[in-house]
């Protein structure tokens, strides 16, 4: 029998987070959804741990090369859709949400399949995340104040850490754009959805806890991983290549160093006294993104 809906999770060195968050969440859902976990390869020990966890919990575990978050979600979504799931809930391993809260998001989509919906996301200290607003001129994501959000306009984008949509809308959008690798693919998906008239809804009455980049942190410190810095800086410029005209692309390119510095500061200044690796990772991501933007600009049709 086809499950009433499906949960898709991409794992990368996070099986303990799946035990902490996903196992009790699914156990509290009745009837249970189908669960598809895509293991982006890190090492054989992690892969074996995810398989054991999936076998015990009755999840479908797909193995994949580590070719990015978006590509992983797409694999999981394809499997869920092939099994007939009418609604998809994409969750991060490090996201904590109650069964009642998640079902409220699922019901929102059931009521209107042309919808992308997410919760109000807060970090471990209860502070709202940066999800929601987009400063198109400066090329940064910004917090969206509840007073500026209305049923008519909605947020500019919804975080892929917790995103629910219908099978029909997911197919129409073609899922995530895999070229991002990590970060900004959720901004891209939201912008494309809004462009075809889909509703973007952030349920401020539904809360989930997520420390952005939590699966990329170094234990016991604020520092994020080198991948976090590199991918954030690159993906911003991949988004610019996909959605902006020449003048705006140039403006985002000129602001790339300032953006890279802001991303670095998410891990604190002290990390830069210990090692140059975060700085080098942000620089590498910025250079890669600028090269991507340059190539995309040279290949774009003048029409």
PDB file of C-alpha atoms in Angstrom:
ATOM      1  CA  UNK A   1       0.000   0.000   0.000  1.00  0.00           C
ATOM      2  CA  UNK A   2       1.279   3.462  -0.902  1.00  0.00           C
ATOM      3  CA  UNK A   3       2.232   5.573   2.119  1.00  0.00           C
ATOM      4  CA  UNK A   4       0.139   8.738   2.598  1.00  0.00           C
ATOM      5  CA  UNK A   5       3.281  10.863   2.163  1.00  0.00           C
ATOM      6  CA  UNK A   6       7.056  10.575   2.261  1.00  0.00           C
ATOM      7  CA  UNK A   7       9.992  11.978   4.209  1.00  0.00           C
ATOM      8  CA  UNK A   8      13.280  12.454   2.331  1.00  0.00           C
ATOM      9  CA  UNK A   9      16.534  12.963   4.224  1.00  0.00           C
ATOM     10  CA  UNK A  10      20.082  13.278   2.908  1.00  0.00           C
ATOM     11  CA  UNK A  11      22.698  11.876   5.271  1.00  0.00           C
ATOM     12  CA  UNK A  12      26.368  12.800   5.442  1.00  0.00           C
ATOM     13  CA  UNK A  13      28.219  11.607   8.531  1.00  0.00           C
ATOM     14  CA  UNK A  14      24.994  12.153  10.480  1.00  0.00           C
ATOM     15  CA  UNK A  15      23.598   8.759  11.496  1.00  0.00           C
ATOM     16  CA  UNK A  16      23.657   9.785  15.160  1.00  0.00           C
ATOM     17  CA  UNK A  17      21.552  12.825  14.297  1.00  0.00           C
ATOM     18  CA  UNK A  18      19.112  10.535  12.486  1.00  0.00           C
ATOM     19  CA  UNK A  19      18.861   8.449  15.656  1.00  0.00           C
ATOM     20  CA  UNK A  20      18.274  11.549  17.747  1.00  0.00           C
ATOM     21  CA  UNK A  21      15.739  13.331  15.528  1.00  0.00           C
ATOM     22  CA  UNK A  22      14.287  11.165  12.758  1.00  0.00           C
ATOM     23  CA  UNK A  23      13.674   7.925  14.676  1.00  0.00           C
ATOM     24  CA  UNK A  24      11.414   9.458  17.359  1.00  0.00           C
ATOM     25  CA  UNK A  25       9.712  11.742  14.826  1.00  0.00           C
ATOM     26  CA  UNK A  26       8.633   8.890  12.562  1.00  0.00           C
ATOM     27  CA  UNK A  27       7.628   6.756  15.560  1.00  0.00           C
ATOM     28  CA  UNK A  28       5.213   9.516  16.603  1.00  0.00           C
ATOM     29  CA  UNK A  29       3.509   9.690  13.186  1.00  0.00           C
ATOM     30  CA  UNK A  30       0.409   7.554  12.668  1.00  0.00           C
ATOM     31  CA  UNK A  31       0.001   6.395   9.981  1.00  0.00           C
ATOM     32  CA  UNK A  32       3.728   6.510   9.301  1.00  0.00           C
ATOM     33  CA  UNK A  33       5.081   8.066   6.127  1.00  0.00           C
ATOM     34  CA  UNK A  34       7.487   6.346   3.796  1.00  0.00           C
ATOM     35  CA  UNK A  35      11.047   7.331   4.734  1.00  0.00           C
ATOM     36  CA  UNK A  36      13.822   7.548   2.161  1.00  0.00           C
ATOM     37  CA  UNK A  37      17.330   8.239   3.454  1.00  0.00           C
ATOM     38  CA  UNK A  38      19.999   8.985   0.862  1.00  0.00           C
ATOM     39  CA  UNK A  39      23.511   8.384   2.168  1.00  0.00           C
ATOM     40  CA  UNK A  40      25.964  10.705   0.461  1.00  0.00           C
ATOM     41  CA  UNK A  41      29.211   8.794   0.753  1.00  0.00           C
ATOM     42  CA  UNK A  42      31.663   9.701   3.488  1.00  0.00           C
ATOM     43  CA  UNK A  43      33.159   6.351   4.475  1.00  0.00           C
ATOM     44  CA  UNK A  44      32.212   2.692   4.765  1.00  0.00           C
ATOM     45  CA  UNK A  45      31.681   2.804   8.535  1.00  0.00           C
ATOM     46  CA  UNK A  46      29.091   5.590   8.210  1.00  0.00           C
ATOM     47  CA  UNK A  47      27.391   3.835   5.325  1.00  0.00           C
ATOM     48  CA  UNK A  48      27.130   0.610   7.312  1.00  0.00           C
ATOM     49  CA  UNK A  49      25.732   2.504  10.309  1.00  0.00           C
ATOM     50  CA  UNK A  50      23.043   4.147   8.172  1.00  0.00           C
ATOM     51  CA  UNK A  51      22.084   0.808   6.626  1.00  0.00           C
ATOM     52  CA  UNK A  52      21.734  -0.791  10.073  1.00  0.00           C
ATOM     53  CA  UNK A  53      19.619   2.112  11.261  1.00  0.00           C
ATOM     54  CA  UNK A  54      17.444   1.979   8.159  1.00  0.00           C
ATOM     55  CA  UNK A  55      16.933  -1.771   8.440  1.00  0.00           C
ATOM     56  CA  UNK A  56      15.885  -1.457  12.080  1.00  0.00           C
ATOM     57  CA  UNK A  57      13.512   1.443  11.410  1.00  0.00           C
ATOM     58  CA  UNK A  58      12.052   0.139   8.156  1.00  0.00           C
ATOM     59  CA  UNK A  59      13.397   2.986   6.050  1.00  0.00           C
ATOM     60  CA  UNK A  60      14.503   2.805   2.451  1.00  0.00           C
ATOM     61  CA  UNK A  61      18.229   3.634   2.312  1.00  0.00           C
ATOM     62  CA  UNK A  62      19.750   4.694  -1.000  1.00  0.00           C
ATOM     63  CA  UNK A  63      23.497   4.943  -1.454  1.00  0.00           C
ATOM     64  CA  UNK A  64      25.017   7.700  -3.535  1.00  0.00           C
ATOM     65  CA  UNK A  65      28.291   9.402  -4.279  1.00  0.00           C
ATOM     66  CA  UNK A  66      28.731  12.673  -2.455  1.00  0.00           C
ATOM     67  CA  UNK A  67      27.616  14.937  -5.294  1.00  0.00           C
ATOM     68  CA  UNK A  68      25.735  17.440  -3.191  1.00  0.00           C
ATOM     69  CA  UNK A  69      22.639  18.012  -1.112  1.00  0.00           C
ATOM     70  CA  UNK A  70      20.349  18.851  -4.018  1.00  0.00           C
ATOM     71  CA  UNK A  71      21.359  15.793  -6.025  1.00  0.00           C
ATOM     72  CA  UNK A  72      20.788  13.631  -2.957  1.00  0.00           C
ATOM     73  CA  UNK A  73      17.314  15.043  -2.323  1.00  0.00           C
ATOM     74  CA  UNK A  74      16.448  14.529  -5.975  1.00  0.00           C
ATOM     75  CA  UNK A  75      17.405  10.849  -5.731  1.00  0.00           C
ATOM     76  CA  UNK A  76      15.288  10.364  -2.651  1.00  0.00           C
ATOM     77  CA  UNK A  77      12.353  12.263  -4.116  1.00  0.00           C
ATOM     78  CA  UNK A  78      12.505  10.234  -7.334  1.00  0.00           C
ATOM     79  CA  UNK A  79      12.263   7.033  -5.309  1.00  0.00           C
ATOM     80  CA  UNK A  80       9.354   8.336  -3.219  1.00  0.00           C
ATOM     81  CA  UNK A  81       7.486   9.589  -6.279  1.00  0.00           C
ATOM     82  CA  UNK A  82       8.008   6.283  -8.077  1.00  0.00           C
ATOM     83  CA  UNK A  83       6.295   4.616  -5.106  1.00  0.00           C
ATOM     84  CA  UNK A  84       3.345   6.976  -5.462  1.00  0.00           C
ATOM     85  CA  UNK A  85       3.876   9.428  -2.589  1.00  0.00           C
ATOM     86  CA  UNK A  86       1.616  12.471  -3.168  1.00  0.00           C
ATOM     87  CA  UNK A  87       3.438  14.765  -0.696  1.00  0.00           C
ATOM     88  CA  UNK A  88       7.170  15.130   0.024  1.00  0.00           C
ATOM     89  CA  UNK A  89       8.745  16.437   3.233  1.00  0.00           C
ATOM     90  CA  UNK A  90      12.460  17.228   2.926  1.00  0.00           C
ATOM     91  CA  UNK A  91      14.221  17.299   6.311  1.00  0.00           C
ATOM     92  CA  UNK A  92      17.801  17.841   7.432  1.00  0.00           C
ATOM     93  CA  UNK A  93      19.275  15.256   9.827  1.00  0.00           C
ATOM     94  CA  UNK A  94      19.961  17.995  12.401  1.00  0.00           C
ATOM     95  CA  UNK A  95      16.439  19.438  12.336  1.00  0.00           C
ATOM     96  CA  UNK A  96      14.145  18.907  15.315  1.00  0.00           C
ATOM     97  CA  UNK A  97      10.392  19.142  14.681  1.00  0.00           C
ATOM     98  CA  UNK A  98       7.402  17.541  16.384  1.00  0.00           C
ATOM     99  CA  UNK A  99       5.032  15.189  14.601  1.00  0.00           C
ATOM    100  CA  UNK A 100       2.165  17.643  15.123  1.00  0.00           C
ATOM    101  CA  UNK A 101       4.160  20.475  13.564  1.00  0.00           C
ATOM    102  CA  UNK A 102       5.223  18.437  10.556  1.00  0.00           C
ATOM    103  CA  UNK A 103       1.681  17.204   9.953  1.00  0.00           C
ATOM    104  CA  UNK A 104       0.467  20.813   9.923  1.00  0.00           C
ATOM    105  CA  UNK A 105       2.842  21.482   7.021  1.00  0.00           C
ATOM    106  CA  UNK A 106       1.712  18.330   5.207  1.00  0.00           C
ATOM    107  CA  UNK A 107      -1.934  19.345   5.614  1.00  0.00           C
ATOM    108  CA  UNK A 108      -1.133  22.778   4.152  1.00  0.00           C
ATOM    109  CA  UNK A 109       0.084  21.090   0.971  1.00  0.00           C
ATOM    110  CA  UNK A 110      -2.813  18.651   0.860  1.00  0.00           C
ATOM    111  CA  UNK A 111      -5.176  21.637   0.929  1.00  0.00           C
ATOM    112  CA  UNK A 112      -3.334  23.342  -1.944  1.00  0.00           C
ATOM    113  CA  UNK A 113      -0.837  21.220  -3.933  1.00  0.00           C
ATOM    114  CA  UNK A 114       0.597  24.345  -5.627  1.00  0.00           C
ATOM    115  CA  UNK A 115       2.416  25.161  -2.386  1.00  0.00           C
ATOM    116  CA  UNK A 116       5.883  25.128  -0.901  1.00  0.00           C
ATOM    117  CA  UNK A 117       5.622  25.379   2.873  1.00  0.00           C
ATOM    118  CA  UNK A 118       8.064  25.465   5.752  1.00  0.00           C
ATOM    119  CA  UNK A 119       8.017  26.213   9.476  1.00  0.00           C
ATOM    120  CA  UNK A 120       9.385  29.108  11.476  1.00  0.00           C
ATOM    121  CA  UNK A 121      12.964  27.891  11.953  1.00  0.00           C
ATOM    122  CA  UNK A 122      14.926  28.899  15.036  1.00  0.00           C
ATOM    123  CA  UNK A 123      18.402  27.983  16.239  1.00  0.00           C
ATOM    124  CA  UNK A 124      19.209  26.265  19.511  1.00  0.00           C
ATOM    125  CA  UNK A 125      18.957  29.582  21.363  1.00  0.00           C
ATOM    126  CA  UNK A 126      15.525  30.330  19.922  1.00  0.00           C
ATOM    127  CA  UNK A 127      16.745  32.964  17.462  1.00  0.00           C
ATOM    128  CA  UNK A 128      15.051  33.088  14.030  1.00  0.00           C
ATOM    129  CA  UNK A 129      17.156  31.788  11.156  1.00  0.00           C
ATOM    130  CA  UNK A 130      18.170  33.807   8.112  1.00  0.00           C
ATOM    131  CA  UNK A 131      15.617  31.979   6.008  1.00  0.00           C
ATOM    132  CA  UNK A 132      12.962  34.040   4.306  1.00  0.00           C
ATOM    133  CA  UNK A 133      14.312  37.294   2.947  1.00  0.00           C
ATOM    134  CA  UNK A 134      16.536  38.033  -0.029  1.00  0.00           C
ATOM    135  CA  UNK A 135      18.303  41.315  -0.652  1.00  0.00           C
ATOM    136  CA  UNK A 136      18.508  41.228  -4.447  1.00  0.00           C
ATOM    137  CA  UNK A 137      20.710  44.300  -4.647  1.00  0.00           C
ATOM    138  CA  UNK A 138      23.390  43.222  -2.170  1.00  0.00           C
ATOM    139  CA  UNK A 139      23.123  39.507  -2.888  1.00  0.00           C
ATOM    140  CA  UNK A 140      22.505  38.338   0.660  1.00  0.00           C
ATOM    141  CA  UNK A 141      19.888  36.364   2.497  1.00  0.00           C
ATOM    142  CA  UNK A 142      18.287  38.360   5.291  1.00  0.00           C
ATOM    143  CA  UNK A 143      15.807  37.610   8.079  1.00  0.00           C
ATOM    144  CA  UNK A 144      12.227  38.242   7.090  1.00  0.00           C
ATOM    145  CA  UNK A 145      10.308  40.098   9.757  1.00  0.00           C
ATOM    146  CA  UNK A 146       6.849  38.667  10.449  1.00  0.00           C
ATOM    147  CA  UNK A 147       5.361  42.155  10.007  1.00  0.00           C
ATOM    148  CA  UNK A 148       6.611  42.247   6.403  1.00  0.00           C
ATOM    149  CA  UNK A 149       5.171  38.837   5.574  1.00  0.00           C
ATOM    150  CA  UNK A 150       1.609  38.461   4.408  1.00  0.00           C
ATOM    151  CA  UNK A 151      -0.544  35.785   2.874  1.00  0.00           C
ATOM    152  CA  UNK A 152      -0.427  37.752  -0.368  1.00  0.00           C
ATOM    153  CA  UNK A 153       3.339  38.077  -0.659  1.00  0.00           C
ATOM    154  CA  UNK A 154       4.864  35.330   1.506  1.00  0.00           C
ATOM    155  CA  UNK A 155       8.609  34.880   2.054  1.00  0.00           C
ATOM    156  CA  UNK A 156      11.181  35.256  -0.699  1.00  0.00           C
ATOM    157  CA  UNK A 157      12.426  31.720  -0.086  1.00  0.00           C
ATOM    158  CA  UNK A 158      12.079  28.711   2.192  1.00  0.00           C
ATOM    159  CA  UNK A 159      14.911  26.725   3.720  1.00  0.00           C
ATOM    160  CA  UNK A 160      15.601  23.219   2.454  1.00  0.00           C
ATOM    161  CA  UNK A 161      16.219  22.163   6.057  1.00  0.00           C
ATOM    162  CA  UNK A 162      12.459  21.626   6.327  1.00  0.00           C
ATOM    163  CA  UNK A 163      10.420  21.930   3.172  1.00  0.00           C
ATOM    164  CA  UNK A 164       7.112  20.281   2.254  1.00  0.00           C
ATOM    165  CA  UNK A 165       5.527  20.220  -1.191  1.00  0.00           C
ATOM    166  CA  UNK A 166       3.343  18.124  -3.441  1.00  0.00           C
ATOM    167  CA  UNK A 167       4.509  15.512  -5.904  1.00  0.00           C
ATOM    168  CA  UNK A 168       2.906  17.492  -8.720  1.00  0.00           C
ATOM    169  CA  UNK A 169       4.734  20.744  -7.923  1.00  0.00           C
ATOM    170  CA  UNK A 170       8.042  18.933  -7.371  1.00  0.00           C
ATOM    171  CA  UNK A 171       7.745  17.321 -10.798  1.00  0.00           C
ATOM    172  CA  UNK A 172       6.859  20.630 -12.428  1.00  0.00           C
ATOM    173  CA  UNK A 173       9.927  22.296 -10.890  1.00  0.00           C
ATOM    174  CA  UNK A 174      12.204  19.362 -11.668  1.00  0.00           C
ATOM    175  CA  UNK A 175      13.426  19.267  -8.077  1.00  0.00           C
ATOM    176  CA  UNK A 176      16.566  21.000  -6.887  1.00  0.00           C
ATOM    177  CA  UNK A 177      19.137  22.299  -9.365  1.00  0.00           C
ATOM    178  CA  UNK A 178      22.056  19.971  -8.682  1.00  0.00           C
ATOM    179  CA  UNK A 179      24.756  22.376  -9.914  1.00  0.00           C
ATOM    180  CA  UNK A 180      24.705  24.206  -6.570  1.00  0.00           C
ATOM    181  CA  UNK A 181      26.209  21.296  -4.690  1.00  0.00           C
ATOM    182  CA  UNK A 182      25.308  22.770  -1.308  1.00  0.00           C
ATOM    183  CA  UNK A 183      23.529  25.964  -0.216  1.00  0.00           C
ATOM    184  CA  UNK A 184      21.360  28.378  -2.219  1.00  0.00           C
ATOM    185  CA  UNK A 185      19.597  25.499  -3.994  1.00  0.00           C
ATOM    186  CA  UNK A 186      16.601  26.140  -1.746  1.00  0.00           C
ATOM    187  CA  UNK A 187      16.625  29.827  -2.665  1.00  0.00           C
ATOM    188  CA  UNK A 188      16.736  28.829  -6.342  1.00  0.00           C
ATOM    189  CA  UNK A 189      13.868  26.342  -5.948  1.00  0.00           C
ATOM    190  CA  UNK A 190      11.731  28.929  -4.145  1.00  0.00           C
ATOM    191  CA  UNK A 191      12.358  31.627  -6.745  1.00  0.00           C
ATOM    192  CA  UNK A 192      11.500  29.225  -9.570  1.00  0.00           C
ATOM    193  CA  UNK A 193       8.342  28.137  -7.754  1.00  0.00           C
ATOM    194  CA  UNK A 194       7.189  31.716  -7.225  1.00  0.00           C
ATOM    195  CA  UNK A 195       7.865  32.473 -10.898  1.00  0.00           C
ATOM    196  CA  UNK A 196       5.282  29.882 -11.980  1.00  0.00           C
ATOM    197  CA  UNK A 197       2.685  31.074  -9.498  1.00  0.00           C
ATOM    198  CA  UNK A 198       3.189  28.599  -6.652  1.00  0.00           C
ATOM    199  CA  UNK A 199       2.483  29.735  -3.096  1.00  0.00           C
ATOM    200  CA  UNK A 200       5.430  30.104  -0.715  1.00  0.00           C
ATOM    201  CA  UNK A 201       4.194  29.807   2.845  1.00  0.00           C
ATOM    202  CA  UNK A 202       6.175  30.103   6.066  1.00  0.00           C
ATOM    203  CA  UNK A 203       3.982  28.906   8.924  1.00  0.00           C
ATOM    204  CA  UNK A 204       4.983  31.201  11.776  1.00  0.00           C
ATOM    205  CA  UNK A 205       2.761  29.156  14.095  1.00  0.00           C
ATOM    206  CA  UNK A 206       4.807  26.012  13.408  1.00  0.00           C
ATOM    207  CA  UNK A 207       8.335  25.895  14.829  1.00  0.00           C
ATOM    208  CA  UNK A 208      11.375  23.734  14.111  1.00  0.00           C
ATOM    209  CA  UNK A 209      14.843  23.938  15.630  1.00  0.00           C
ATOM    210  CA  UNK A 210      17.846  23.923  13.344  1.00  0.00           C
ATOM    211  CA  UNK A 211      21.367  25.312  13.764  1.00  0.00           C
ATOM    212  CA  UNK A 212      22.296  26.241  10.171  1.00  0.00           C
ATOM    213  CA  UNK A 213      25.328  24.256   9.103  1.00  0.00           C
ATOM    214  CA  UNK A 214      25.033  22.081  12.186  1.00  0.00           C
ATOM    215  CA  UNK A 215      26.184  18.992  10.307  1.00  0.00           C
ATOM    216  CA  UNK A 216      29.198  20.982   9.117  1.00  0.00           C
ATOM    217  CA  UNK A 217      30.439  22.311  12.479  1.00  0.00           C
ATOM    218  CA  UNK A 218      33.651  21.361  14.238  1.00  0.00           C
ATOM    219  CA  UNK A 219      32.798  19.751  17.563  1.00  0.00           C
ATOM    220  CA  UNK A 220      32.850  22.175  20.475  1.00  0.00           C
ATOM    221  CA  UNK A 221      33.516  25.304  18.421  1.00  0.00           C
ATOM    222  CA  UNK A 222      31.608  27.832  16.356  1.00  0.00           C
ATOM    223  CA  UNK A 223      33.806  27.119  13.380  1.00  0.00           C
ATOM    224  CA  UNK A 224      32.060  25.599  10.390  1.00  0.00           C
ATOM    225  CA  UNK A 225      33.736  23.160   8.037  1.00  0.00           C
ATOM    226  CA  UNK A 226      35.818  24.275   5.089  1.00  0.00           C
ATOM    227  CA  UNK A 227      33.062  22.880   2.862  1.00  0.00           C
ATOM    228  CA  UNK A 228      30.527  25.209   4.498  1.00  0.00           C
ATOM    229  CA  UNK A 229      32.596  28.291   3.659  1.00  0.00           C
ATOM    230  CA  UNK A 230      33.565  27.198   0.170  1.00  0.00           C
ATOM    231  CA  UNK A 231      30.085  26.067  -0.895  1.00  0.00           C
ATOM    232  CA  UNK A 232      28.288  29.117   0.485  1.00  0.00           C
ATOM    233  CA  UNK A 233      30.560  31.506  -1.384  1.00  0.00           C
ATOM    234  CA  UNK A 234      30.386  29.570  -4.640  1.00  0.00           C
ATOM    235  CA  UNK A 235      26.649  28.865  -4.654  1.00  0.00           C
ATOM    236  CA  UNK A 236      25.683  32.524  -4.225  1.00  0.00           C
ATOM    237  CA  UNK A 237      27.341  33.259  -7.554  1.00  0.00           C
ATOM    238  CA  UNK A 238      25.805  30.174  -9.197  1.00  0.00           C
ATOM    239  CA  UNK A 239      22.439  31.656  -8.212  1.00  0.00           C
ATOM    240  CA  UNK A 240      23.439  35.005  -9.716  1.00  0.00           C
ATOM    241  CA  UNK A 241      24.309  33.279 -12.978  1.00  0.00           C
ATOM    242  CA  UNK A 242      20.885  31.634 -13.106  1.00  0.00           C
ATOM    243  CA  UNK A 243      18.661  34.557 -12.126  1.00  0.00           C
ATOM    244  CA  UNK A 244      20.294  37.926 -12.765  1.00  0.00           C
ATOM    245  CA  UNK A 245      20.943  40.200 -15.686  1.00  0.00           C
ATOM    246  CA  UNK A 246      24.408  41.584 -16.562  1.00  0.00           C
ATOM    247  CA  UNK A 247      24.327  44.665 -14.309  1.00  0.00           C
ATOM    248  CA  UNK A 248      23.114  42.758 -11.271  1.00  0.00           C
ATOM    249  CA  UNK A 249      25.636  39.971 -11.894  1.00  0.00           C
ATOM    250  CA  UNK A 250      28.440  42.503 -11.850  1.00  0.00           C
ATOM    251  CA  UNK A 251      27.105  44.033  -8.640  1.00  0.00           C
ATOM    252  CA  UNK A 252      26.968  40.637  -6.929  1.00  0.00           C
ATOM    253  CA  UNK A 253      30.464  39.800  -8.184  1.00  0.00           C
ATOM    254  CA  UNK A 254      31.891  43.046  -6.775  1.00  0.00           C
ATOM    255  CA  UNK A 255      30.315  42.290  -3.419  1.00  0.00           C
ATOM    256  CA  UNK A 256      31.646  38.727  -3.335  1.00  0.00           C
ATOM    257  CA  UNK A 257      34.575  39.532  -0.958  1.00  0.00           C
ATOM    258  CA  UNK A 258      32.236  41.231   1.523  1.00  0.00           C
ATOM    259  CA  UNK A 259      29.880  38.274   1.379  1.00  0.00           C
ATOM    260  CA  UNK A 260      32.741  35.819   1.921  1.00  0.00           C
ATOM    261  CA  UNK A 261      33.871  37.761   4.987  1.00  0.00           C
ATOM    262  CA  UNK A 262      30.333  37.726   6.421  1.00  0.00           C
ATOM    263  CA  UNK A 263      30.146  33.952   5.917  1.00  0.00           C
ATOM    264  CA  UNK A 264      33.504  33.503   7.650  1.00  0.00           C
ATOM    265  CA  UNK A 265      32.319  35.487  10.662  1.00  0.00           C
ATOM    266  CA  UNK A 266      29.537  32.954  11.221  1.00  0.00           C
ATOM    267  CA  UNK A 267      32.322  30.767  12.577  1.00  0.00           C
ATOM    268  CA  UNK A 268      33.814  33.522  14.722  1.00  0.00           C
ATOM    269  CA  UNK A 269      36.988  35.574  14.404  1.00  0.00           C
ATOM    270  CA  UNK A 270      39.015  33.362  16.708  1.00  0.00           C
ATOM    271  CA  UNK A 271      39.103  30.518  14.178  1.00  0.00           C
ATOM    272  CA  UNK A 272      41.187  32.726  11.879  1.00  0.00           C
ATOM    273  CA  UNK A 273      43.883  33.007  14.539  1.00  0.00           C
ATOM    274  CA  UNK A 274      44.244  29.240  14.685  1.00  0.00           C
ATOM    275  CA  UNK A 275      44.365  28.294  11.000  1.00  0.00           C
ATOM    276  CA  UNK A 276      44.090  29.953   7.596  1.00  0.00           C
ATOM    277  CA  UNK A 277      41.964  27.102   6.243  1.00  0.00           C
ATOM    278  CA  UNK A 278      38.561  28.819   6.629  1.00  0.00           C
ATOM    279  CA  UNK A 279      39.866  31.898   4.816  1.00  0.00           C
ATOM    280  CA  UNK A 280      41.375  29.785   2.050  1.00  0.00           C
ATOM    281  CA  UNK A 281      38.119  27.814   1.700  1.00  0.00           C
ATOM    282  CA  UNK A 282      36.056  31.001   1.360  1.00  0.00           C
ATOM    283  CA  UNK A 283      38.563  32.344  -1.168  1.00  0.00           C
ATOM    284  CA  UNK A 284      38.454  29.113  -3.177  1.00  0.00           C
ATOM    285  CA  UNK A 285      34.653  29.143  -3.209  1.00  0.00           C
ATOM    286  CA  UNK A 286      34.559  32.774  -4.292  1.00  0.00           C
ATOM    287  CA  UNK A 287      37.027  32.203  -7.126  1.00  0.00           C
ATOM    288  CA  UNK A 288      35.126  29.108  -8.271  1.00  0.00           C
ATOM    289  CA  UNK A 289      31.849  31.024  -8.193  1.00  0.00           C
ATOM    290  CA  UNK A 290      33.271  33.964 -10.126  1.00  0.00           C
ATOM    291  CA  UNK A 291      34.622  31.583 -12.760  1.00  0.00           C
ATOM    292  CA  UNK A 292      31.206  29.908 -13.002  1.00  0.00           C
ATOM    293  CA  UNK A 293      29.553  33.311 -13.353  1.00  0.00           C
ATOM    294  CA  UNK A 294      32.015  34.382 -16.031  1.00  0.00           C
ATOM    295  CA  UNK A 295      31.490  31.218 -18.073  1.00  0.00           C
ATOM    296  CA  UNK A 296      27.724  31.437 -17.719  1.00  0.00           C
ATOM    297  CA  UNK A 297      27.767  35.070 -18.856  1.00  0.00           C
ATOM    298  CA  UNK A 298      29.841  34.269 -21.928  1.00  0.00           C
ATOM    299  CA  UNK A 299      27.493  31.440 -22.937  1.00  0.00           C
ATOM    300  CA  UNK A 300      24.203  33.221 -22.290  1.00  0.00           C
ATOM    301  CA  UNK A 301      22.161  34.086 -25.335  1.00  0.00           C
ATOM    302  CA  UNK A 302      21.915  37.839 -26.005  1.00  0.00           C
ATOM    303  CA  UNK A 303      18.142  37.333 -26.124  1.00  0.00           C
TER     304      UNK A 303
END
